[in-house]
Amino acid sequence: MSTAQGYPAFPAQRRSTRGRSWWARAWVQALEDTSLDTMQLRKGRRYANSGHVGTITISPGRIGATVYSPDDTYEVVVRVDELSDAEWAEFLEQVVARAGHIAALLDGEMPHDLVEAAEAVGIALLPGIGDLDPSCTCDEWELPCQHAAGLAYQVAWLLDSDPFVLLHLRGRSRELLLDQLVARTAGPEAQAEVEGEVRAGSRVRGEVRSAGADDRAVGALPELPSVPRKVLAEELAVSGIEPPPGMTAGVLPLLVLDASRRARALLIALLNGTPEPQPLDEWQDAVRLAADFPELLAPLAEATGRSGDLGTGVQAWRYGGVAGLDVLEHPWEPTSAELARARTDLVLEEIENIVVTGNRLTIHPDTQLRLD
């Protein structure tokens, strides 16, 4: 009834595996409550942050990914029970009962009262103890092993950005679920039509295939246009084409490379239905370019007029991207809940020899910790 959805691999980063949203934290809680080996969880957190988990594929009842370790490659699957058609019908009734529920889901929120209303009629959207069924091609016997734990922790990051990931795991893609919700608000006839198509398997990802459509002859595709050959920087220098003022011929290929990388990131987001890369202001973009292309540091420092700040900004960017730069430039006072989460993370990591001085945490002898 619903096709698989792929999500690009997360790069190596230092990020909390606890989840920021309450529903992602519930997912992590189910994982950790089920585990009998905290060592595997600690190793799993390191895998999640190391960039060793490949592309994540979500389909109804199944999460899959390849996990890369220094000595081998492992195929990991985590299974979750799908909701039955009757349970989905009951859940949709709870969603349409309040207009704000649909708006909240589209806005990336999972309302507490929606989950509670579903639980009241016997539908558990969020997994509990024992509801996650991990498997891995490694030889370890623990459930979950470190590789499956790493994958499950990264799924919490996906849930933070889109609660529809959870609904997809339970059996309905975003498109199909929205179609069913629209049909319910449109009236009984539209609802019956969509439900019939779902049961017949003719509706996939929100589209309807008419009977016999796959049997129709398809005409020949047009010829592909020729691909322009690569233009070298040396050719630009002798072609008579003048670059904009202040831009040398050596800078232009770097900007072309950067534009192609950004276009690729946008295309991946478009194809996978994931959020587009965050738009940057002029200063953030200058820092990003200087971090990616150190040879542009001097001209960017001159152009921004912040030569004294750019080098430090590049270091902050390499630590944490936009968030790292924001930490550098703006004061921030964490809430009591964020402090409690951070303390819990430290306890789970079992870090020893921490010296606390004011708001500074030092791991002996000279490693400084900073919250987020």
Short mmCIF file of C-alpha atoms in Angstrom, two decimals:
data_model
loop_
_atom_site.label_atom_id
_atom_site.label_comp_id
_atom_site.label_asym_id
_atom_site.label_seq_id
_atom_site.Cartn_x
_atom_site.Cartn_y
_atom_site.Cartn_z
CA MET A 1 0.00 0.00 0.00
CA SER A 2 2.95 2.33 0.50
CA THR A 3 6.39 2.42 -1.03
CA ALA A 4 9.66 2.76 0.82
CA GLN A 5 11.12 6.19 1.56
CA GLY A 6 14.88 6.77 1.62
CA TYR A 7 16.63 9.33 3.83
CA PRO A 8 20.22 10.49 3.16
CA ALA A 9 22.86 9.31 5.59
CA PHE A 10 23.61 11.67 8.47
CA PRO A 11 27.14 13.10 8.42
CA ALA A 12 29.45 12.72 11.39
CA GLN A 13 28.37 15.18 14.06
CA ARG A 14 28.12 15.69 17.79
CA ARG A 15 24.39 15.59 18.49
CA SER A 16 22.27 14.37 21.36
CA THR A 17 20.74 10.96 20.67
CA ARG A 18 17.95 11.59 23.18
CA GLY A 19 15.70 13.37 20.68
CA ARG A 20 14.44 16.94 20.93
CA SER A 21 10.70 16.30 20.50
CA TRP A 22 8.69 14.40 23.09
CA TRP A 23 7.69 11.70 20.58
CA ALA A 24 11.33 11.15 19.54
CA ARG A 25 12.29 10.85 23.21
CA ALA A 26 9.50 8.27 23.63
CA TRP A 27 11.03 6.32 20.73
CA VAL A 28 14.47 6.39 22.39
CA GLN A 29 12.93 5.40 25.73
CA ALA A 30 11.36 2.32 24.11
CA LEU A 31 14.74 1.38 22.66
CA GLU A 32 16.63 1.82 25.93
CA ASP A 33 13.97 0.20 28.13
CA THR A 34 14.10 -2.90 25.92
CA SER A 35 17.90 -3.18 26.01
CA LEU A 36 19.60 -5.33 28.62
CA ASP A 37 23.11 -4.07 27.82
CA THR A 38 23.91 -0.38 28.34
CA MET A 39 27.35 -0.91 26.76
CA GLN A 40 25.69 -1.67 23.41
CA LEU A 41 23.63 1.53 23.76
CA ARG A 42 26.74 3.62 24.42
CA LYS A 43 28.44 2.12 21.37
CA GLY A 44 25.24 2.71 19.40
CA ARG A 45 25.30 6.41 20.32
CA ARG A 46 28.85 6.62 18.99
CA TYR A 47 27.79 4.93 15.74
CA ALA A 48 24.92 7.40 15.36
CA ASN A 49 27.29 10.37 15.74
CA SER A 50 30.17 8.93 13.70
CA GLY A 51 28.53 9.01 10.26
CA HIS A 52 28.88 5.23 9.87
CA VAL A 53 25.16 4.56 9.32
CA GLY A 54 24.24 4.63 5.63
CA THR A 55 21.04 5.68 3.89
CA ILE A 56 18.00 4.89 6.02
CA THR A 57 15.02 3.27 4.31
CA ILE A 58 11.60 3.53 5.95
CA SER A 59 8.70 1.35 4.84
CA PRO A 60 5.59 0.10 6.66
CA GLY A 61 6.75 -1.99 9.61
CA ARG A 62 10.45 -1.80 8.69
CA ILE A 63 13.55 0.36 9.05
CA GLY A 64 16.67 -0.70 7.17
CA ALA A 65 20.22 0.60 6.74
CA THR A 66 23.76 -0.52 6.09
CA VAL A 67 26.12 0.19 9.00
CA TYR A 68 29.84 0.49 8.32
CA SER A 69 32.42 -0.45 10.94
CA PRO A 70 36.22 -0.39 10.65
CA ASP A 71 36.36 -4.15 10.13
CA ASP A 72 33.13 -5.05 8.29
CA THR A 73 29.77 -3.93 6.90
CA TYR A 74 26.45 -4.97 8.46
CA GLU A 75 22.84 -4.97 7.29
CA VAL A 76 20.51 -3.80 10.05
CA VAL A 77 16.71 -4.01 10.21
CA VAL A 78 14.39 -2.77 12.95
CA ARG A 79 10.78 -3.95 12.71
CA VAL A 80 7.68 -2.32 14.18
CA ASP A 81 4.13 -3.68 14.07
CA GLU A 82 1.84 -2.02 11.52
CA LEU A 83 -1.64 -0.86 12.46
CA SER A 84 -4.55 -2.84 11.04
CA ASP A 85 -7.11 -1.26 8.69
CA ALA A 86 -9.57 -1.09 11.58
CA GLU A 87 -7.00 0.66 13.80
CA TRP A 88 -6.21 3.14 11.03
CA ALA A 89 -9.90 3.91 10.61
CA GLU A 90 -10.17 4.58 14.35
CA PHE A 91 -7.03 6.73 14.31
CA LEU A 92 -8.31 8.82 11.39
CA GLU A 93 -11.49 9.47 13.35
CA GLN A 94 -9.38 10.86 16.18
CA VAL A 95 -7.42 13.10 13.78
CA VAL A 96 -10.45 14.63 12.05
CA ALA A 97 -12.21 15.11 15.40
CA ARG A 98 -10.14 18.27 15.87
CA ALA A 99 -9.03 20.48 12.99
CA GLY A 100 -5.87 21.41 14.86
CA HIS A 101 -4.57 17.85 14.68
CA ILE A 102 -4.11 17.92 10.91
CA ALA A 103 -2.49 21.36 11.04
CA ALA A 104 -0.14 20.22 13.82
CA LEU A 105 0.99 17.15 11.85
CA LEU A 106 1.64 19.24 8.76
CA ASP A 107 3.61 21.66 10.93
CA GLY A 108 5.87 18.85 12.17
CA GLU A 109 4.18 18.36 15.54
CA MET A 110 2.66 15.28 17.16
CA PRO A 111 -0.05 16.58 19.56
CA HIS A 112 -0.08 14.95 22.99
CA ASP A 113 -3.86 14.80 23.03
CA LEU A 114 -3.94 13.02 19.65
CA VAL A 115 -1.68 10.24 20.94
CA GLU A 116 -3.67 10.04 24.19
CA ALA A 117 -6.97 9.88 22.29
CA ALA A 118 -5.59 7.07 20.12
CA GLU A 119 -4.38 5.17 23.19
CA ALA A 120 -7.82 5.58 24.77
CA VAL A 121 -9.30 3.49 21.93
CA GLY A 122 -6.51 0.91 22.07
CA ILE A 123 -4.15 2.27 19.38
CA ALA A 124 -0.51 2.63 20.39
CA LEU A 125 1.24 4.94 17.93
CA LEU A 126 4.45 5.21 19.93
CA PRO A 127 6.35 1.99 20.64
CA GLY A 128 6.72 0.65 24.15
CA ILE A 129 8.98 -1.89 25.82
CA GLY A 130 9.59 -4.79 23.43
CA ASP A 131 7.83 -3.19 20.46
CA LEU A 132 11.08 -2.60 18.52
CA ASP A 133 12.39 -5.81 16.95
CA PRO A 134 16.02 -5.30 15.82
CA SER A 135 18.15 -7.68 13.79
CA CYS A 136 21.67 -7.42 12.38
CA THR A 137 24.07 -9.55 10.33
CA CYS A 138 26.80 -9.18 12.99
CA ASP A 139 27.67 -12.00 15.41
CA GLU A 140 26.62 -10.18 18.58
CA TRP A 141 23.73 -11.68 20.55
CA GLU A 142 22.50 -8.56 22.32
CA LEU A 143 19.20 -6.98 21.26
CA PRO A 144 19.78 -4.39 20.13
CA CYS A 145 23.40 -4.72 19.13
CA GLN A 146 25.48 -1.55 18.75
CA HIS A 147 24.73 -1.35 15.01
CA ALA A 148 20.95 -1.60 15.45
CA ALA A 149 21.10 0.87 18.34
CA GLY A 150 22.98 3.36 16.15
CA LEU A 151 20.29 3.10 13.48
CA ALA A 152 17.45 3.44 16.01
CA TYR A 153 19.04 6.55 17.55
CA GLN A 154 19.24 8.18 14.11
CA VAL A 155 15.56 7.39 13.50
CA ALA A 156 14.85 9.60 16.54
CA TRP A 157 16.49 12.45 14.59
CA LEU A 158 14.17 11.75 11.65
CA LEU A 159 11.18 11.77 14.00
CA ASP A 160 12.29 15.15 15.38
CA SER A 161 11.93 16.73 11.95
CA ASP A 162 8.86 14.83 10.73
CA PRO A 163 6.31 12.87 12.83
CA PHE A 164 4.94 11.37 9.59
CA VAL A 165 7.97 9.03 9.71
CA LEU A 166 6.31 7.29 12.66
CA LEU A 167 2.99 7.07 10.82
CA HIS A 168 4.76 5.67 7.76
CA LEU A 169 6.33 2.99 9.96
CA ARG A 170 2.86 2.14 11.26
CA GLY A 171 1.60 1.61 7.70
CA ARG A 172 0.60 4.88 5.99
CA SER A 173 2.80 7.28 4.02
CA ARG A 174 2.28 11.01 4.34
CA GLU A 175 0.58 11.24 0.93
CA LEU A 176 -1.75 8.31 1.50
CA LEU A 177 -2.68 9.47 4.99
CA LEU A 178 -3.47 12.99 3.79
CA ASP A 179 -5.57 11.58 0.95
CA GLN A 180 -7.59 9.59 3.46
CA LEU A 181 -8.02 12.60 5.73
CA VAL A 182 -9.19 14.78 2.83
CA ALA A 183 -11.61 12.06 1.73
CA ARG A 184 -13.10 11.86 5.23
CA THR A 185 -13.74 15.58 5.30
CA ALA A 186 -15.19 15.48 1.77
CA GLY A 187 -17.94 13.00 2.62
CA PRO A 188 -18.83 9.28 2.79
CA GLU A 189 -18.62 8.66 -0.98
CA ALA A 190 -15.09 10.04 -1.32
CA GLN A 191 -14.05 8.16 1.80
CA ALA A 192 -15.43 4.87 0.49
CA GLU A 193 -13.64 5.38 -2.84
CA VAL A 194 -10.24 5.99 -1.27
CA GLU A 195 -10.61 3.13 1.22
CA GLY A 196 -11.58 0.80 -1.61
CA GLU A 197 -8.50 1.78 -3.58
CA VAL A 198 -6.28 1.21 -0.54
CA ARG A 199 -7.70 -2.28 -0.01
CA ALA A 200 -7.33 -3.09 -3.72
CA GLY A 201 -3.73 -1.92 -3.70
CA SER A 202 -4.31 0.57 -6.53
CA ARG A 203 -3.42 3.63 -4.44
CA VAL A 204 0.25 4.07 -3.72
CA ARG A 205 1.75 7.18 -2.12
CA GLY A 206 -1.44 9.13 -2.71
CA GLU A 207 -1.84 8.30 -6.41
CA VAL A 208 -4.60 6.31 -8.14
CA ARG A 209 -3.74 3.89 -10.94
CA SER A 210 -6.64 3.19 -13.27
CA ALA A 211 -7.34 -0.38 -14.28
CA GLY A 212 -5.17 -1.56 -17.15
CA ALA A 213 -2.97 1.53 -17.04
CA ASP A 214 0.20 -0.53 -16.80
CA ASP A 215 -0.73 -2.42 -19.99
CA ARG A 216 -0.96 0.63 -22.25
CA ALA A 217 1.83 1.12 -24.81
CA VAL A 218 4.17 3.98 -24.04
CA GLY A 219 5.66 5.98 -26.89
CA ALA A 220 9.40 6.34 -27.39
CA LEU A 221 11.11 8.82 -25.13
CA PRO A 222 12.75 11.83 -26.79
CA GLU A 223 16.50 11.83 -27.30
CA LEU A 224 18.52 13.16 -24.40
CA PRO A 225 20.12 16.54 -25.06
CA SER A 226 23.87 16.61 -25.40
CA VAL A 227 25.76 17.40 -22.22
CA PRO A 228 27.96 20.51 -22.44
CA ARG A 229 31.61 19.68 -22.04
CA LYS A 230 33.51 20.86 -18.99
CA VAL A 231 34.98 24.34 -19.30
CA LEU A 232 38.39 24.63 -17.69
CA ALA A 233 39.61 27.62 -15.72
CA GLU A 234 42.48 28.07 -18.20
CA GLU A 235 39.97 28.45 -21.04
CA LEU A 236 38.09 31.12 -19.11
CA ALA A 237 41.32 33.03 -18.66
CA VAL A 238 41.97 33.20 -22.42
CA SER A 239 38.39 33.26 -23.68
CA GLY A 240 37.97 36.99 -23.35
CA ILE A 241 35.07 36.48 -20.91
CA GLU A 242 35.76 38.80 -18.02
CA PRO A 243 34.71 37.63 -14.54
CA PRO A 244 32.86 40.09 -12.32
CA PRO A 245 34.99 42.79 -10.64
CA GLY A 246 37.08 41.37 -7.83
CA MET A 247 36.68 37.74 -9.00
CA THR A 248 39.66 35.97 -10.52
CA ALA A 249 39.43 33.09 -12.98
CA GLY A 250 40.70 30.74 -10.25
CA VAL A 251 37.77 31.58 -7.97
CA LEU A 252 35.10 30.85 -10.56
CA PRO A 253 35.56 27.02 -10.68
CA LEU A 254 35.24 26.93 -6.88
CA LEU A 255 31.94 28.80 -7.02
CA VAL A 256 30.70 26.48 -9.78
CA LEU A 257 31.63 23.46 -7.64
CA ASP A 258 29.86 25.00 -4.66
CA ALA A 259 26.73 25.70 -6.70
CA SER A 260 26.65 22.09 -7.95
CA ARG A 261 26.94 20.78 -4.39
CA ARG A 262 24.07 22.96 -3.20
CA ALA A 263 21.96 21.96 -6.21
CA ARG A 264 22.59 18.30 -5.38
CA ALA A 265 21.52 18.84 -1.75
CA LEU A 266 18.30 20.54 -2.91
CA LEU A 267 17.61 17.73 -5.38
CA ILE A 268 18.11 15.05 -2.70
CA ALA A 269 15.71 16.92 -0.40
CA LEU A 270 13.15 17.20 -3.20
CA LEU A 271 13.34 13.52 -4.17
CA ASN A 272 13.26 12.23 -0.59
CA GLY A 273 10.70 14.64 0.80
CA THR A 274 13.14 15.81 3.47
CA PRO A 275 13.56 19.40 4.63
CA GLU A 276 15.59 21.60 2.29
CA PRO A 277 18.97 22.90 3.50
CA GLN A 278 18.57 25.85 5.81
CA PRO A 279 18.83 29.23 4.00
CA LEU A 280 21.85 31.27 5.08
CA ASP A 281 22.38 34.98 5.46
CA GLU A 282 25.37 36.69 3.84
CA TRP A 283 27.71 36.23 6.81
CA GLN A 284 26.80 32.58 7.35
CA ASP A 285 27.31 31.85 3.66
CA ALA A 286 30.70 33.59 3.71
CA VAL A 287 31.76 31.45 6.69
CA ARG A 288 30.50 28.30 4.96
CA LEU A 289 32.46 29.10 1.78
CA ALA A 290 35.62 29.86 3.75
CA ALA A 291 35.26 26.56 5.63
CA ASP A 292 34.81 24.58 2.38
CA PHE A 293 37.43 26.48 0.37
CA PRO A 294 40.28 27.83 2.56
CA GLU A 295 41.79 29.55 -0.50
CA LEU A 296 38.83 31.95 -0.41
CA LEU A 297 39.51 33.04 3.18
CA ALA A 298 41.40 36.25 2.29
CA PRO A 299 38.95 37.61 -0.33
CA LEU A 300 35.95 36.72 1.84
CA ALA A 301 37.50 38.44 4.85
CA GLU A 302 38.02 41.55 2.75
CA ALA A 303 34.51 41.40 1.27
CA THR A 304 32.78 40.98 4.63
CA GLY A 305 34.96 43.46 6.46
CA ARG A 306 35.23 40.99 9.35
CA SER A 307 38.70 39.57 8.88
CA GLY A 308 39.17 39.24 12.64
CA ASP A 309 35.99 37.15 13.01
CA LEU A 310 36.14 34.92 9.94
CA GLY A 311 38.82 32.49 11.13
CA THR A 312 37.01 31.88 14.43
CA GLY A 313 33.71 31.60 12.56
CA VAL A 314 35.19 28.91 10.31
CA GLN A 315 36.27 26.89 13.37
CA ALA A 316 32.76 27.17 14.86
CA TRP A 317 31.22 26.15 11.51
CA ARG A 318 33.40 23.06 11.30
CA TYR A 319 32.30 22.07 14.81
CA GLY A 320 28.57 22.51 14.25
CA GLY A 321 27.51 24.33 11.07
CA VAL A 322 24.84 27.00 11.53
CA ALA A 323 24.27 25.90 15.13
CA GLY A 324 27.99 26.17 15.92
CA LEU A 325 28.14 29.67 14.47
CA ASP A 326 25.04 30.64 16.43
CA VAL A 327 26.64 29.41 19.68
CA LEU A 328 29.71 31.52 18.91
CA GLU A 329 27.78 34.73 18.25
CA HIS A 330 24.73 34.66 20.52
CA PRO A 331 24.35 34.12 24.27
CA TRP A 332 22.00 31.34 25.27
CA GLU A 333 20.50 30.33 28.59
CA PRO A 334 19.30 26.71 28.65
CA THR A 335 16.03 25.80 30.30
CA SER A 336 15.88 23.52 33.32
CA ALA A 337 14.59 20.71 31.07
CA GLU A 338 17.57 21.09 28.72
CA LEU A 339 19.98 21.04 31.65
CA ALA A 340 18.31 17.90 33.02
CA ARG A 341 18.60 16.22 29.61
CA ALA A 342 22.29 17.13 29.42
CA ARG A 343 22.96 15.73 32.90
CA THR A 344 21.18 12.51 31.92
CA ASP A 345 23.35 12.22 28.82
CA LEU A 346 26.49 12.59 30.93
CA VAL A 347 25.32 9.87 33.31
CA LEU A 348 24.52 7.52 30.42
CA GLU A 349 27.93 8.16 28.81
CA GLU A 350 29.59 7.37 32.17
CA ILE A 351 32.27 9.99 31.60
CA GLU A 352 34.78 10.03 34.42
CA ASN A 353 37.08 12.71 35.87
CA ILE A 354 34.77 15.68 35.18
CA VAL A 355 35.73 18.87 37.00
CA VAL A 356 32.91 21.42 37.35
CA THR A 357 33.88 25.09 37.70
CA GLY A 358 30.95 27.48 37.40
CA ASN A 359 29.36 26.64 34.07
CA ARG A 360 32.48 24.98 32.67
CA LEU A 361 32.91 21.22 32.56
CA THR A 362 36.43 19.89 32.06
CA ILE A 363 37.34 16.26 31.38
CA HIS A 364 40.79 15.72 32.89
CA PRO A 365 43.16 17.11 31.89
CA ASP A 366 42.15 19.65 29.26
CA THR A 367 39.01 18.75 27.26
CA GLN A 368 36.19 21.26 27.57
CA LEU A 369 32.51 20.28 27.29
CA ARG A 370 29.84 22.64 26.01
CA LEU A 371 26.09 22.03 26.11
CA ASP A 372 24.81 21.45 22.55
#
